[in-house]
Every structure is written in structure tokens, then in C-alpha cells.
Coordinates of C-alpha atoms in Angstrom, one line a residue:
X1 CA -63.1 -4.6 0.2
X2 CA -62.6 -8.5 0.1
X3 CA -59.0 -9.2 2.7
X4 CA -57.2 -10.7 -0.8
X5 CA -58.4 -7.2 -2.4
X6 CA -56.5 -5.5 0.0
X7 CA -53.7 -7.6 0.3
X8 CA -53.3 -7.0 -4.0
X9 CA -53.3 -3.2 -3.1
X10 CA -50.8 -3.2 -0.4
X11 CA -48.4 -4.9 -2.9
X12 CA -49.6 -2.9 -6.0
X13 CA -49.0 0.1 -4.0
X14 CA -45.4 -1.1 -2.3
X15 CA -44.3 -1.8 -6.0
X16 CA -45.8 1.2 -7.2
X17 CA -43.1 3.5 -4.5
X18 CA -40.2 0.9 -5.1
X19 CA -40.1 1.9 -8.1
X20 CA -40.2 5.0 -7.8
X21 CA -37.2 5.1 -5.2
X22 CA -35.5 3.0 -7.6
X23 CA -35.7 5.5 -10.7
X24 CA -35.1 8.6 -7.8
X25 CA -31.6 6.5 -7.2
X26 CA -30.7 6.1 -10.5
X27 CA -31.4 10.1 -11.7
X28 CA -29.1 11.4 -8.5
X29 CA -26.6 9.6 -8.8
X30 CA -23.3 11.5 -7.5
X31 CA -21.1 10.2 -9.5
X32 CA -18.2 11.2 -6.9
X33 CA -16.7 14.1 -4.1
X34 CA -13.2 14.8 -4.2
X35 CA -11.0 17.8 -2.4
X36 CA -9.9 20.6 -4.7
X37 CA -7.3 22.9 -4.2
X38 CA -8.8 26.4 -5.1
X39 CA -6.7 29.2 -7.1
X40 CA -5.2 31.8 -4.8
X41 CA -7.1 35.4 -4.5
X42 CA -5.0 38.5 -3.4
X43 CA -4.7 42.6 -3.9
X44 CA -1.4 44.0 -4.6
X45 CA -1.1 47.2 -4.2
X46 CA -5.4 48.1 -4.4
X47 CA -5.1 45.3 -7.6
X48 CA -7.5 42.5 -7.8
X49 CA -5.4 39.3 -8.8
X50 CA -6.0 36.0 -9.1
X51 CA -9.5 33.8 -8.8
X52 CA -12.3 36.3 -8.4
X53 CA -15.1 33.6 -7.6
X54 CA -15.2 30.3 -6.0
X55 CA -18.5 28.6 -6.9
X56 CA -19.0 26.6 -9.5
X57 CA -22.7 24.7 -11.1
X58 CA -22.4 24.1 -14.3
X59 CA -22.2 20.8 -16.5
X60 CA -18.6 19.5 -17.4
X61 CA -16.7 20.0 -20.7
X62 CA -13.6 18.7 -21.9
X63 CA -11.2 19.2 -24.9
X64 CA -11.3 19.5 -27.4
X65 CA -13.9 21.6 -28.0
X66 CA -16.0 22.1 -30.6
X67 CA -16.2 25.1 -32.9
X68 CA -17.4 28.4 -31.6
X69 CA -18.6 26.5 -28.1
X70 CA -20.0 28.5 -25.8
X71 CA -18.8 28.1 -22.4
X72 CA -20.1 30.8 -20.2
X73 CA -22.4 27.7 -18.9
X74 CA -19.7 25.2 -18.8
X75 CA -16.9 23.7 -16.3
X76 CA -14.1 23.3 -18.2
X77 CA -12.1 20.0 -17.1
X78 CA -8.8 19.7 -18.4
X79 CA -5.7 17.5 -17.5
X80 CA -2.2 19.7 -16.9
X81 CA -0.7 19.0 -20.6
X82 CA -3.8 18.7 -22.1
X83 CA -4.6 22.7 -21.6
X84 CA -3.1 24.9 -24.2
X85 CA -1.8 28.1 -22.1
X86 CA -3.0 29.8 -25.2
X87 CA -6.4 28.8 -25.0
X88 CA -6.0 30.5 -21.2
X89 CA -4.7 34.2 -22.7
X90 CA -7.2 34.2 -24.8
X91 CA -9.7 33.6 -22.7
X92 CA -8.4 36.3 -20.5
X93 CA -6.9 39.0 -22.5
X94 CA -11.2 39.2 -25.0
X95 CA -12.4 38.6 -21.9
X96 CA -14.6 35.9 -22.8
X97 CA -16.6 34.0 -20.2
X98 CA -16.4 31.1 -18.3
X99 CA -18.4 28.8 -15.7
X100 CA -15.3 27.4 -14.4
X101 CA -11.8 25.5 -14.9
X102 CA -10.6 23.1 -13.2
X103 CA -7.3 21.8 -14.0
X104 CA -6.4 18.3 -13.2
X105 CA -3.0 18.0 -11.8
X106 CA -0.5 14.4 -12.6
X107 CA 0.3 12.7 -10.2
X108 CA 3.8 10.9 -9.1
X109 CA 4.6 8.1 -10.7
X110 CA 8.0 7.4 -9.2
X111 CA 11.0 5.9 -11.6
X112 CA 8.0 5.1 -14.5
X113 CA 8.1 8.9 -15.3
X114 CA 10.9 10.2 -16.9
X115 CA 13.0 13.0 -16.7
X116 CA 12.4 14.5 -19.7
X117 CA 8.5 14.0 -18.9
X118 CA 9.5 15.8 -15.8
X119 CA 11.2 18.1 -16.7
X120 CA 7.9 18.8 -19.3
X121 CA 5.9 19.3 -16.6
X122 CA 7.7 21.5 -14.5
X123 CA 7.9 23.9 -17.6
X124 CA 4.0 23.7 -18.1
X125 CA 3.4 24.7 -14.2
X126 CA 5.6 27.1 -13.7
X127 CA 4.6 29.4 -17.2
X128 CA 0.9 28.3 -15.2
X129 CA 1.7 30.1 -12.5
X130 CA 3.2 32.9 -14.5
X131 CA 0.2 33.2 -16.4
X132 CA -2.9 32.9 -13.1
X133 CA -1.1 34.9 -10.5
X134 CA 0.1 37.8 -12.0
X135 CA -3.6 38.3 -13.9
X136 CA -7.2 38.9 -12.6
X137 CA -9.3 35.8 -13.3
X138 CA -13.1 37.0 -13.2
X139 CA -14.2 32.9 -12.9
X140 CA -13.5 29.4 -10.3
X141 CA -9.9 28.2 -10.6
X142 CA -9.9 24.5 -9.1
X143 CA -7.1 22.3 -9.2
X144 CA -7.3 18.7 -8.3
X145 CA -4.6 15.5 -8.5
X146 CA -5.4 13.7 -11.7
X147 CA -6.7 10.0 -10.5
X148 CA -8.8 7.4 -12.3
X149 CA -12.0 8.6 -11.5
X150 CA -11.1 12.0 -13.3
X151 CA -10.6 9.4 -16.4
X152 CA -13.3 7.9 -16.3
X153 CA -15.2 11.2 -16.2
X154 CA -13.7 12.9 -19.2
X155 CA -14.1 9.6 -20.6
X156 CA -17.9 9.7 -20.2
X157 CA -17.5 13.6 -21.5
X158 CA -16.0 12.5 -24.4
X159 CA -18.7 10.0 -25.6
X160 CA -21.0 12.4 -24.7
X161 CA -19.9 15.5 -26.6
X162 CA -19.1 12.5 -29.6
X163 CA -22.4 12.8 -29.7
X164 CA -22.5 16.0 -31.8
X165 CA -24.4 17.7 -28.5
X166 CA -22.6 19.8 -26.0
X167 CA -23.5 19.0 -22.3
X168 CA -27.2 20.4 -20.9
X169 CA -29.7 21.0 -19.2
X170 CA -31.5 19.0 -22.5
X171 CA -28.8 16.6 -23.2
X172 CA -27.9 15.7 -19.5
X173 CA -24.1 14.5 -18.7
X174 CA -22.3 15.7 -15.5
X175 CA -22.4 18.4 -13.6
X176 CA -20.0 20.3 -11.5
X177 CA -21.0 21.2 -8.5
X178 CA -18.6 23.1 -5.6
X179 CA -20.3 24.9 -3.0
X180 CA -18.0 27.7 -1.0
X181 CA -19.5 30.8 1.1
X182 CA -18.3 34.3 -0.3
X183 CA -14.4 34.3 0.1
X184 CA -13.6 36.9 2.8
X185 CA -10.5 39.0 3.8
X186 CA -7.9 38.2 6.0
X187 CA -8.0 40.1 8.7
X188 CA -4.4 40.7 9.8
X189 CA -2.0 38.5 8.8
X190 CA 0.4 38.2 10.4
X191 CA 4.5 37.1 9.6
X192 CA 6.9 35.1 12.8
X193 CA 10.3 35.0 13.1
X194 CA 12.1 32.6 14.9
X195 CA 15.7 33.2 16.3
X196 CA 18.1 30.6 19.0
X197 CA 21.6 31.3 19.5
X198 CA 25.0 29.8 20.1
X199 CA 26.9 31.9 22.6
X200 CA 30.6 31.6 21.8
X201 CA 33.2 31.0 24.8
X202 CA 34.7 34.9 25.8
X203 CA 37.9 34.7 27.6
X204 CA 39.0 35.6 30.8
X205 CA 39.2 39.2 31.2
X206 CA 37.5 40.0 27.7
X207 CA 34.6 42.6 28.3
X208 CA 34.8 43.0 24.7
X209 CA 31.7 41.9 22.5
X210 CA 32.3 38.7 20.3
X211 CA 31.4 38.4 16.4
X212 CA 28.6 36.7 15.5
X213 CA 28.1 34.8 12.2
X214 CA 24.3 34.6 11.4
X215 CA 22.6 31.4 9.7
X216 CA 19.4 32.4 8.1
X217 CA 16.3 30.9 6.0
X218 CA 12.6 32.1 5.2
X219 CA 10.2 29.2 5.9
X220 CA 7.0 30.2 4.4
X221 CA 6.1 29.9 0.2
X222 CA 3.9 31.3 -2.0
X223 CA 2.2 29.7 -5.0
X224 CA -1.0 29.2 -7.7
X225 CA -2.3 27.4 -4.8
X226 CA -2.2 28.3 -1.3
X227 CA -2.9 24.8 -0.3
X228 CA -0.2 23.4 -2.5
X229 CA 2.2 25.4 -1.7
X230 CA 5.5 23.2 0.2
X231 CA 8.1 24.3 -1.2
X232 CA 10.4 21.3 -1.0
X233 CA 13.0 22.9 -2.1
X234 CA 12.1 26.9 -2.1
X235 CA 12.6 27.2 0.5
X236 CA 12.3 23.5 2.8
X237 CA 15.9 22.6 1.8
X238 CA 17.1 26.3 2.9
X239 CA 15.2 24.9 6.0
X240 CA 16.3 21.8 6.8
X241 CA 20.0 22.6 6.2
X242 CA 19.5 25.4 8.7
X243 CA 18.2 23.2 11.2
X244 CA 21.6 20.7 10.6
X245 CA 23.7 22.9 10.8
X246 CA 22.1 24.2 14.1
X247 CA 22.3 20.5 15.7
X248 CA 26.1 19.5 15.0
X249 CA 27.1 23.6 16.2
X250 CA 25.0 22.9 19.2
X251 CA 27.5 19.4 20.1
X252 CA 30.6 21.8 19.5
X253 CA 29.7 23.8 21.6
X254 CA 28.3 21.8 24.5
X255 CA 31.7 21.6 25.6
X256 CA 33.3 24.7 26.4
X257 CA 36.6 23.2 24.9
X258 CA 35.5 23.5 21.6
X259 CA 33.0 26.2 21.8
X260 CA 34.2 29.0 19.3
X261 CA 34.9 32.5 20.1
X262 CA 32.2 33.0 17.8
X263 CA 28.0 33.8 18.3
X264 CA 26.0 31.9 16.2
X265 CA 23.0 33.3 15.7
X266 CA 19.7 31.3 13.6
X267 CA 17.5 32.7 12.1
X268 CA 13.9 31.1 11.0
X269 CA 12.5 34.5 9.1
X270 CA 9.0 34.4 7.1
X271 CA 7.6 37.1 4.7
X272 CA 10.0 35.6 1.9
X273 CA 8.0 35.4 -1.5
X274 CA 7.2 39.4 0.0
X275 CA 10.6 41.4 -0.8
X276 CA 11.4 39.3 2.5
X277 CA 9.3 42.0 4.5
X278 CA 9.6 39.4 7.8
X279 CA 13.7 39.5 7.5
X280 CA 13.2 43.2 7.0
X281 CA 11.3 43.5 10.6
X282 CA 13.4 40.5 12.1
X283 CA 16.6 43.0 11.3
X284 CA 15.0 46.1 13.3
X285 CA 14.2 45.0 15.9
X286 CA 17.6 44.2 17.0
X287 CA 20.0 46.6 19.2
X288 CA 22.2 48.4 16.6
X289 CA 24.7 47.0 19.0
X290 CA 24.0 43.3 17.7
X291 CA 23.5 44.1 14.2
X292 CA 26.9 46.5 14.1
X293 CA 28.2 42.4 15.8
X294 CA 27.4 40.4 13.1
X295 CA 30.4 39.5 11.6
X296 CA 28.4 38.0 8.1
X297 CA 25.6 36.5 7.4
X298 CA 25.3 33.4 5.3
X299 CA 21.0 33.2 3.7
X300 CA 20.6 29.5 2.2
X301 CA 17.9 29.8 -0.4
X302 CA 16.8 26.9 -2.7
X303 CA 19.7 24.2 -2.0
X304 CA 18.1 21.3 -2.9
X305 CA 18.6 20.3 -6.8
X306 CA 22.3 21.0 -7.4
X307 CA 25.0 18.0 -7.9
X308 CA 27.7 20.4 -8.9
X309 CA 27.1 24.0 -8.8
X310 CA 26.2 26.0 -5.7
X311 CA 26.3 29.9 -6.7
X312 CA 27.6 32.7 -3.8
X313 CA 25.2 36.0 -4.3
X314 CA 26.7 39.3 -2.6
X315 CA 25.6 42.8 -2.8
X316 CA 29.7 43.9 -2.1
X317 CA 32.0 43.4 -4.8
X318 CA 33.7 40.2 -5.0
X319 CA 37.0 42.4 -4.8
X320 CA 35.8 43.4 -1.3
X321 CA 38.2 42.0 0.9
X322 CA 35.7 40.5 3.2
X323 CA 33.7 39.1 0.6
X324 CA 36.6 37.7 -1.3
X325 CA 37.9 35.7 2.3
X326 CA 34.4 34.0 2.8
X327 CA 34.4 33.2 -1.1
X328 CA 37.9 31.5 -0.7
X329 CA 37.1 30.2 2.4
X330 CA 33.8 28.5 1.0
X331 CA 36.1 28.3 -2.4
X332 CA 38.8 26.0 -0.4
X333 CA 36.1 23.3 1.5
X334 CA 34.6 23.0 -2.2
X335 CA 37.5 21.7 -3.9
X336 CA 38.0 19.3 -2.0
X337 CA 34.5 18.3 -1.7
X338 CA 34.3 18.2 -6.0
X339 CA 31.8 21.1 -6.3
X340 CA 31.9 24.3 -7.4
X341 CA 30.8 27.2 -6.0
X342 CA 30.3 30.6 -8.0
X343 CA 29.8 34.0 -6.9
X344 CA 28.3 36.3 -8.5
X345 CA 27.6 40.3 -8.2
X346 CA 24.4 42.4 -7.7
X347 CA 24.0 45.5 -5.8
X348 CA 21.2 47.1 -4.5
X349 CA 19.0 50.2 -5.5
X350 CA 18.1 51.3 -2.1
X351 CA 15.4 53.4 -3.9
X352 CA 13.7 50.5 -5.0
X353 CA 11.5 48.2 -2.6
X354 CA 12.1 45.5 -4.3
X355 CA 14.5 42.7 -3.1
X356 CA 15.3 39.2 -5.3
X357 CA 17.8 37.7 -2.4
X358 CA 17.5 38.2 1.6
X359 CA 20.4 39.2 2.0
X360 CA 19.6 42.1 0.6
X361 CA 17.9 44.0 3.4
X362 CA 21.6 42.7 5.4
X363 CA 23.1 44.9 3.0
X364 CA 20.2 47.3 3.5
X365 CA 21.1 47.9 7.4
X366 CA 25.1 48.1 6.3
X367 CA 25.9 44.0 7.5
X368 CA 27.6 42.1 5.2
X369 CA 25.4 39.2 4.2
X370 CA 25.7 36.6 0.8
X371 CA 23.0 33.8 0.0
X372 CA 23.9 30.6 -1.1
X373 CA 21.6 29.6 -4.1
X374 CA 21.2 26.3 -6.6
X375 CA 20.0 29.6 -8.7
X376 CA 22.4 31.5 -11.1
X377 CA 20.0 34.3 -11.3
X378 CA 17.4 36.6 -9.4
X379 CA 13.8 34.6 -9.2
X380 CA 11.1 37.5 -10.8
X381 CA 9.0 39.3 -8.0
X382 CA 6.5 35.8 -6.2
X383 CA 8.4 33.3 -8.6
X384 CA 10.0 30.2 -7.4
X385 CA 8.6 30.6 -3.9
X386 CA 7.2 26.8 -3.7
X387 CA 4.5 26.4 -6.0
X388 CA 3.2 24.1 -7.7
X389 CA 5.7 21.9 -9.2
X390 CA 8.5 22.3 -5.9
X391 CA 7.3 18.9 -4.1
X392 CA 8.9 16.5 -2.5
X393 CA 10.3 14.8 -5.8
X394 CA 11.8 17.8 -7.1
X395 CA 14.8 17.9 -4.0
X396 CA 17.6 15.6 -3.4
X397 CA 18.3 14.6 0.7
X398 CA 22.2 14.4 -0.7
X399 CA 21.9 17.6 -2.5
X400 CA 21.0 19.0 1.2
X401 CA 23.8 17.4 3.2
X402 CA 26.6 18.8 0.1
X403 CA 25.1 22.3 1.1
X404 CA 25.1 21.2 5.1
X405 CA 28.7 20.1 4.7
X406 CA 29.7 23.1 2.6
X407 CA 28.6 25.6 5.1
X408 CA 29.2 23.9 8.1
X409 CA 33.4 23.2 7.0
X410 CA 33.5 26.5 6.3
X411 CA 32.0 27.8 9.3
X412 CA 34.6 26.0 11.1
X413 CA 37.2 26.6 9.6
X414 CA 36.6 30.6 10.1
X415 CA 35.6 29.9 13.7
X416 CA 38.2 27.8 14.5
X417 CA 41.0 29.3 12.4
X418 CA 41.7 25.6 10.1
X419 CA 42.1 27.4 6.7
X420 CA 44.8 25.5 4.9
X421 CA 44.7 22.8 7.5
X422 CA 42.4 20.4 5.8
X423 CA 41.0 19.2 9.0
X424 CA 37.4 17.9 8.3
X425 CA 35.3 19.0 11.4
X426 CA 32.0 17.4 10.5
X427 CA 33.8 13.8 9.1
X428 CA 31.5 10.9 8.4
X429 CA 31.3 7.9 10.7
X430 CA 32.4 10.4 13.7
X431 CA 30.6 11.7 16.5
X432 CA 30.0 15.1 14.7
X433 CA 28.4 13.7 11.3
X434 CA 25.8 14.4 9.0
X435 CA 22.7 12.6 10.1
X436 CA 21.0 11.8 7.1
X437 CA 17.7 10.5 8.4
X438 CA 17.3 13.7 10.3
X439 CA 18.0 15.8 7.1
X440 CA 15.2 13.9 5.3
X441 CA 13.1 13.1 7.6
X442 CA 12.1 17.0 8.2
X443 CA 12.7 17.2 4.3
X444 CA 9.7 14.7 4.4
X445 CA 7.2 17.3 6.6
X446 CA 8.1 20.3 5.2
X447 CA 6.9 18.7 2.4
X448 CA 3.6 18.2 3.4
X449 CA 3.0 21.0 4.7
X450 CA 1.9 23.9 2.7
X451 CA 3.9 26.9 4.2
X452 CA 2.0 30.3 3.1
X453 CA 2.1 32.9 5.8
X454 CA -0.9 34.9 6.0
X455 CA -2.8 31.7 6.1
X456 CA -0.4 30.7 9.5
X457 CA -1.5 31.1 12.5
X458 CA 0.9 32.7 15.7
X459 CA 0.5 29.2 17.3
X460 CA 0.2 27.1 13.9
X461 CA 1.5 24.1 15.1
X462 CA 4.0 24.1 12.4
X463 CA 5.6 27.7 13.9
X464 CA 5.3 25.6 16.9
X465 CA 7.3 22.6 16.2
X466 CA 10.0 24.9 14.2
X467 CA 10.4 26.5 17.4
X468 CA 11.1 23.1 19.6
X469 CA 13.0 21.9 17.1
X470 CA 15.9 25.1 17.3
X471 CA 15.0 25.2 20.9
X472 CA 16.8 21.4 21.3
X473 CA 19.9 22.7 19.6
X474 CA 20.1 26.8 20.9
X475 CA 19.8 28.9 23.7
X476 CA 17.6 32.0 24.0
X477 CA 15.1 30.9 21.3
X478 CA 11.8 32.9 21.1
X479 CA 9.0 33.7 18.0
X480 CA 9.4 37.5 17.1
X481 CA 5.5 37.9 14.9
X482 CA 5.0 41.1 13.3
X483 CA 1.9 42.3 10.7
X484 CA 2.7 41.2 6.8
X485 CA 2.7 45.2 5.4
X486 CA -0.4 45.6 4.2
X487 CA 1.0 46.2 0.4
X488 CA -0.8 43.1 0.3
X489 CA -4.1 41.5 0.9
X490 CA -5.2 37.8 0.8
X491 CA -8.4 36.0 0.6
X492 CA -9.3 32.7 2.4
X493 CA -11.5 29.0 0.9
X494 CA -8.8 27.9 -0.3
X495 CA -9.6 23.7 -0.4
X496 CA -12.9 22.8 -1.1
X497 CA -15.0 19.7 -1.7
X498 CA -16.0 19.0 -5.7
X499 CA -19.2 16.9 -5.7
X500 CA -20.0 15.5 -9.7
X501 CA -22.9 14.7 -10.0
X502 CA -24.3 12.5 -13.3
X503 CA -28.0 14.2 -14.7
X504 CA -30.3 12.9 -17.0
X505 CA -31.5 14.0 -20.0
X506 CA -34.8 15.9 -20.4
X507 CA -36.0 13.8 -22.4
X508 CA -35.1 10.8 -20.6
X509 CA -37.3 12.5 -17.9
X510 CA -40.3 13.2 -20.0
X511 CA -40.0 9.3 -20.6
X512 CA -39.5 8.3 -17.2
X513 CA -42.9 10.0 -16.5
X514 CA -45.1 9.0 -19.5
X515 CA -44.0 5.0 -18.4
X516 CA -44.8 6.0 -14.3
X517 CA -48.0 7.6 -14.9
X518 CA -49.0 4.9 -17.8
X519 CA -48.4 2.6 -14.9
X520 CA -50.2 4.1 -12.1
X521 CA -53.5 4.2 -14.2
X522 CA -52.8 1.0 -15.1
X523 CA -52.7 0.4 -11.5
X524 CA -55.7 2.2 -10.6
X525 CA -57.6 0.7 -12.7
X526 CA -56.7 -3.1 -12.0
X527 CA -57.3 -1.8 -8.8
X528 CA -61.0 -0.7 -8.8
X529 CA -62.0 -4.2 -10.9
X530 CA -60.8 -5.8 -8.8
X531 CA -62.6 -4.4 -5.8
X532 CA -65.5 -3.5 -7.3
X533 CA -66.3 -4.4 -10.5
X534 CA -66.1 -3.2 -14.0
X535 CA -69.9 -1.4 -13.9
X536 CA -67.8 1.6 -11.3
X537 CA -65.0 1.9 -13.1
X538 CA -66.6 3.1 -16.3
X539 CA -69.3 5.3 -14.1
X540 CA -65.8 7.1 -13.0
X541 CA -65.4 8.1 -16.6
X542 CA -69.0 8.7 -17.6
X543 CA -70.1 12.0 -18.5
X544 CA -72.7 13.4 -15.1
X545 CA -76.2 14.3 -16.7
X546 CA -76.9 17.6 -17.4
X547 CA -79.2 19.7 -14.6
X548 CA -81.7 20.1 -17.4
X549 CA -82.6 16.5 -17.5
X550 CA -82.0 15.9 -14.0
X551 CA -85.0 18.3 -14.1
X552 CA -87.0 16.7 -16.5

């Protein structure tokens, strides 16, 4: 071969390779990769609930669907407000097959979003969680935050669907792939309770045990997507209120002259969504004398989105002299603040293991207790426990501050005997004033920290942070860890990565192969002619003579 022929062959070969690589890049383009959050998978008393699958490898489809569409090999992508709950109920009740479901959650638009829009989103999310959490869902369900990438994806899916042919291997489109290991059971899930004391001041020669007032709030959450269950209001607001109350009284109790003759016990409990399992174990761990020394307990639950009305839930009748005294103390302070505190009585059924409020666990141990909450009625099982709608935008710092002021002033008047004296112990602009920055900072932290108890280890940094903060304001702080009761079994794989691939149709693949094959044949012929001549090219395709002719 001549030098010029070799050069020409090299250039032609390089062009062919470049053409093939370019085509491969176009055909194998990954549109995007995003983080997604899986629907919870758990067993309740042996009954499988939540999503029972994790892997998605199907073509994408979007609403509205053509009549009679088969979604058994499709992954449906649906914005939250475009997904009819009737559609989901139909698929669950009739056990229809669905390759997968990706629900796009609206992101916060700040002031641009009206109160009506926020209310609509909250209502839809609440109903969606009720449906998905309490049903067995045989296909993978994921949540993602709706952004511009998904808008573009939906637009392309609709464009493909408008052709009258659903996305498939034949027609092409987009493919959703979530590669996830088989979900495994969470072994020996633990719940951790954190407690701290502010000891009261005993008089000289006083040998009797001082009475105790307990301030309690559960810190863990539960929701359809564990990795998104931050529970800003339920019960992040209760935790923040407790920490600020502990900070205020630590300043009072640091001086012997202003230390009250009551011990104050602060408890951050776990297992709240599971019948306040942690609270029960915490109370059982106490010496009987400690339990009997508790004058009363105040449980804080969902206090971050109220403006005028707060409710005191009790197990003893409101006519009970002690309950009446506590309610009057809170009512006096609330009137001065210009807000209202109502009282709700719900008798507990000892034979029923279901516990609606945290104070009911205290009542089972014959300890006087109450729950302060913006909710006027007890929540249903596994509801109002920090679900998808319970985000930072749904919680108001001023509501938490009002709660702190109400509880702190009421406690101070009870501890120091200031009833009807109209004294503001924690007055604004004083050294004992409530710190809005402290409240906001902790509320922001809790609002970005998922806290589903089975996925929090004993040494989790969040639990360590709570212990450290309580240690700043109280003494004898320790963490009590125990096993979550075996009624619940949880599974891992709460987060994953979704890869969205744009795939070409089989028709395009065949056309591409035809063009590529034709190009290679022409290239081959050209190289043979330029290097060896036309005769050699003809001889390659000429039929060889038969053996008989050779013999002749």
C-alpha cells in the first residue's frame, strides 16, 4: 500500500470510529439523576404495610392516560395536585399492576404561594398519607421535589403520548431506573429518652422530698417518607419550647435567691407515634418515689401554628380540684396575653393499648398530667406525627414563643406563689426575656432533620446534640435507650437515586444500523479500489469456479 493510501485509510477509519462514538453518545444520553425518597415499608402486628418494592426499571408515563392504558410496565410520574386519589384507590383495591409511581411534591414558593394554595396542598398530602401508610402497596412508590427538570420531562412525555403511542421499547421515550438493594428489616430498633433536672431549694432542716413538675415533649416523627419526616410542628415546636423553658428556668435556678422549692424535670421522649412507647418505658424506669413526687406533668405537642386558641387535654375531670387549679393558673396568664386556653377531657381506657396523647401514659401511672396542643381533638393512629406537609413553612416562631411565655409564666406563678399578683417574671427586654433567635435557630435545625425513631441510632448526632443542649441548662442529664416494642417491624432503603434515560425507538436503531452498514461497505470498497484496483474488488465478489471446472 502506498503512503497516501495508508494515510487515507487511517483518516477514513478515524472518521468511522468518531461517527460511531457520536451516535452512541446520542443514544445513551442520561437526562438527569436526582435524589428520591421511598414510601415507608413496615409491618404492624405482622401485617405488611407501605411499599413492598424498591426497584424501578420502566418507561415513564404521565397523566392523563389513554383509555385502557396498561401501566404494568410503566412508571407513572405525577405532580401531587394532578394525581387523583380515586386513581390510587382503584389500583390498590382492585390490585391492578403498576410498574412504579413517582409523586412530585411542590416546593415552597414563599410569599408567591397563597394561603388557599398552601391549604390545598396540606389537605391533599394528608389524605395521600392516610391512604398510602395504612395500605399494602405492591409496587415501588417514590417522592421527589418538583423542579424545572421534571417540568421538561413531563412536557416530553406528553409530546410522545400525543402521537397516540405509549412509550415503550418500540417507540422510545424516557426510562426511569432506580437501582436499589432488596429492603432489609431494621434489626433491634431503639428509642432513646433524654432527661435533665433542675433541683429545687430545700430549707434548712427540711428532710422531706421536694415536689417535682415535669415538662415533657416527644421529639421523633413518622410519615409516608421517613427521609422527609422532619415534623416542624409535630413535634419540633414542642421540643423547641421545652428547650427554651429549660434555658429560662436555668437562669432563675442558678441563683439560690431565686431558686424555687420545686424540682423541675425535663424529658425529651421517643416513640411518640407508637403509643408513646418511650414515655411508658421512661416512667417505668423511675423509682416509685420519684413518680409519686411528680406534682404534675405538662406535655407539649404541636404548638407551632396557633394564633388565638390553645387546648389543655386532661384525663381527669375538669372539676378535679388540682386540674381546676392548674387550668385557672394558665387561664389567668392567657387572658393577660390576649389568647384563649380551652380544656378538653378524655377519659382513658386502661384496657385499650391505644394512647392518643402523651399525658395518658402518665395517667396510667396515676400521675396528674396534661397535654398542651393547638389540636382540639386527639389525632388518629399514626397521623399528625410529622408527615410530608409538616415543614418549616407550616410552623410559626411567634406561636412557639407564645407557648413558651404561657407555660413559663404559669409555672413561675405556681412555683413562687405569685397568683393574682400580675407579675411578668419573663418580661420583654429583661435579663429573663425569651430569646427569639434561640427559638428560630432550633426550629430551623429540627425542620431539616428527619427523626423517625427506628432509623436513629443510639449515637446519632442529633440525639447527641439534644443531650448536649439540655446539659447546658440542667444537671444530671442522661440518655435512656431501650428497644421499641415488637408490634412494629421497619425496613431500610428510605432514599435512592433516580436515573432518567432518554432512549431511542427500535425504528431509529434499525435506521441507524442501516446507515452505518452502508457507510462501512462504501468505505471498504473505496479503500480496496484506491489501494489494490477495481479488478481486485471485482474478484472479491466474483463466484469462485467449481471443482469440476478446476479438474477439467
